[in-house]
XYZ file of C-alpha atoms in Angstrom:
122
model
C 0.239 17.332 -6.889
C -0.997 14.248 -5.027
C -3.879 13.860 -7.509
C -6.567 14.017 -4.825
C -8.483 16.476 -6.993
C -8.110 19.298 -4.463
C -5.937 22.394 -4.952
C -2.559 22.172 -3.185
C -3.432 24.813 -0.544
C -6.659 22.992 0.397
C -5.036 19.569 0.385
C -1.377 18.831 1.123
C -0.391 22.478 1.558
C -2.321 22.767 4.824
C -0.483 19.731 6.187
C 2.937 20.918 4.992
C 2.404 24.328 6.616
C 1.251 22.794 9.907
C -2.223 24.402 9.693
C -3.815 20.937 9.818
C -3.003 17.297 10.539
C -3.829 14.410 8.201
C -7.021 12.726 9.421
C -6.255 9.408 7.705
C -3.254 7.333 6.731
C -4.111 7.926 3.062
C -4.061 11.704 3.558
C -0.651 11.395 5.193
C 0.575 9.196 2.320
C -0.593 11.752 -0.239
C 0.983 14.625 1.697
C 4.275 12.746 1.997
C 4.270 12.087 -1.763
C 3.759 15.829 -2.342
C 6.566 16.558 0.112
C 8.882 14.371 -1.969
C 7.790 16.308 -5.068
C 8.536 19.608 -3.270
C 11.768 18.312 -1.642
C 10.310 19.151 1.788
C 12.699 17.195 3.998
C 11.390 18.807 7.193
C 7.855 17.573 6.645
C 9.022 14.095 5.675
C 11.081 13.808 8.855
C 8.289 15.258 11.058
C 5.814 12.680 9.739
C 8.167 9.701 10.071
C 7.786 7.601 13.223
C 10.757 8.237 15.550
C 11.471 4.507 15.868
C 12.266 4.194 12.162
C 13.107 7.755 11.106
C 16.449 8.398 9.427
C 18.666 11.216 10.683
C 18.246 12.951 7.334
C 17.195 12.410 3.761
C 19.178 12.697 0.573
C 16.488 14.139 -1.698
C 17.530 14.310 -5.332
C 16.316 17.448 -7.170
C 16.714 15.547 -10.457
C 14.046 13.036 -9.385
C 10.736 14.007 -11.010
C 7.765 12.413 -9.288
C 5.026 12.307 -11.936
C 1.945 10.539 -10.563
C 0.595 8.808 -7.472
C -1.934 5.978 -7.630
C -3.460 4.703 -4.383
C -4.230 1.024 -4.961
C -5.576 -0.087 -1.581
C -5.953 0.973 2.030
C -6.428 -1.065 5.174
C -7.535 0.658 8.359
C -6.004 4.088 8.650
C -9.300 5.878 9.211
C -10.003 8.741 11.612
C -10.753 6.332 14.489
C -8.030 3.743 13.774
C -4.592 3.549 15.376
C -2.890 1.750 12.477
C -3.273 1.481 8.761
C -1.679 0.529 5.477
C -1.643 2.231 2.097
C -0.563 0.434 -1.057
C 0.506 2.829 -3.779
C 2.425 3.248 -7.000
C 4.471 6.418 -7.452
C 5.691 7.031 -10.997
C 8.922 8.916 -11.549
C 11.432 10.067 -14.101
C 15.122 10.469 -13.331
C 17.048 11.743 -16.306
C 16.050 9.495 -19.186
C 15.017 6.635 -16.902
C 11.407 6.077 -15.888
C 10.198 3.891 -13.095
C 7.559 3.024 -10.558
C 7.887 2.732 -6.796
C 5.272 0.189 -5.658
C 5.020 0.028 -1.890
C 2.707 -1.114 0.873
C 3.301 1.452 3.621
C 2.537 1.083 7.326
C 1.263 3.966 9.432
C 0.366 4.449 13.091
C -1.598 7.173 14.821
C -0.114 8.446 18.062
C -1.398 11.407 20.058
C -3.830 12.151 17.236
C -1.104 12.312 14.543
C -0.574 9.838 11.732
C 3.055 8.817 11.214
C 4.777 6.755 8.538
C 6.500 3.697 10.036
C 7.913 1.760 7.086
C 6.907 -0.067 3.959
C 7.421 -3.169 1.877
C 8.592 -2.601 -1.687
C 6.456 -4.674 -4.042
C 7.436 -5.799 -7.520
């Protein structure tokens, strides 16, 4: 699903179920992408920093997320407290196709990585 090469249960599934926490900002990014694919609003809200989290999400079941490419990371390792992940997420919505290109910011608080926000890139 997130194209890490691991089966869902051994990768994002363990994060979605709460059996494990993402050790890096990139793992959290991949698990959040998979949560968008699965329309898992609860996980997306739980992994969003409270200072920037929306009250809810309007996930569109017609949105088909097709592929995730991680382009770059900065920090975000197991011993860091902040990190960035630049990615491209390819989607199809009806007959339209597109790419979300974002540089996302993450922080680690109390041992948990959280998504803060991101800059949309063209």
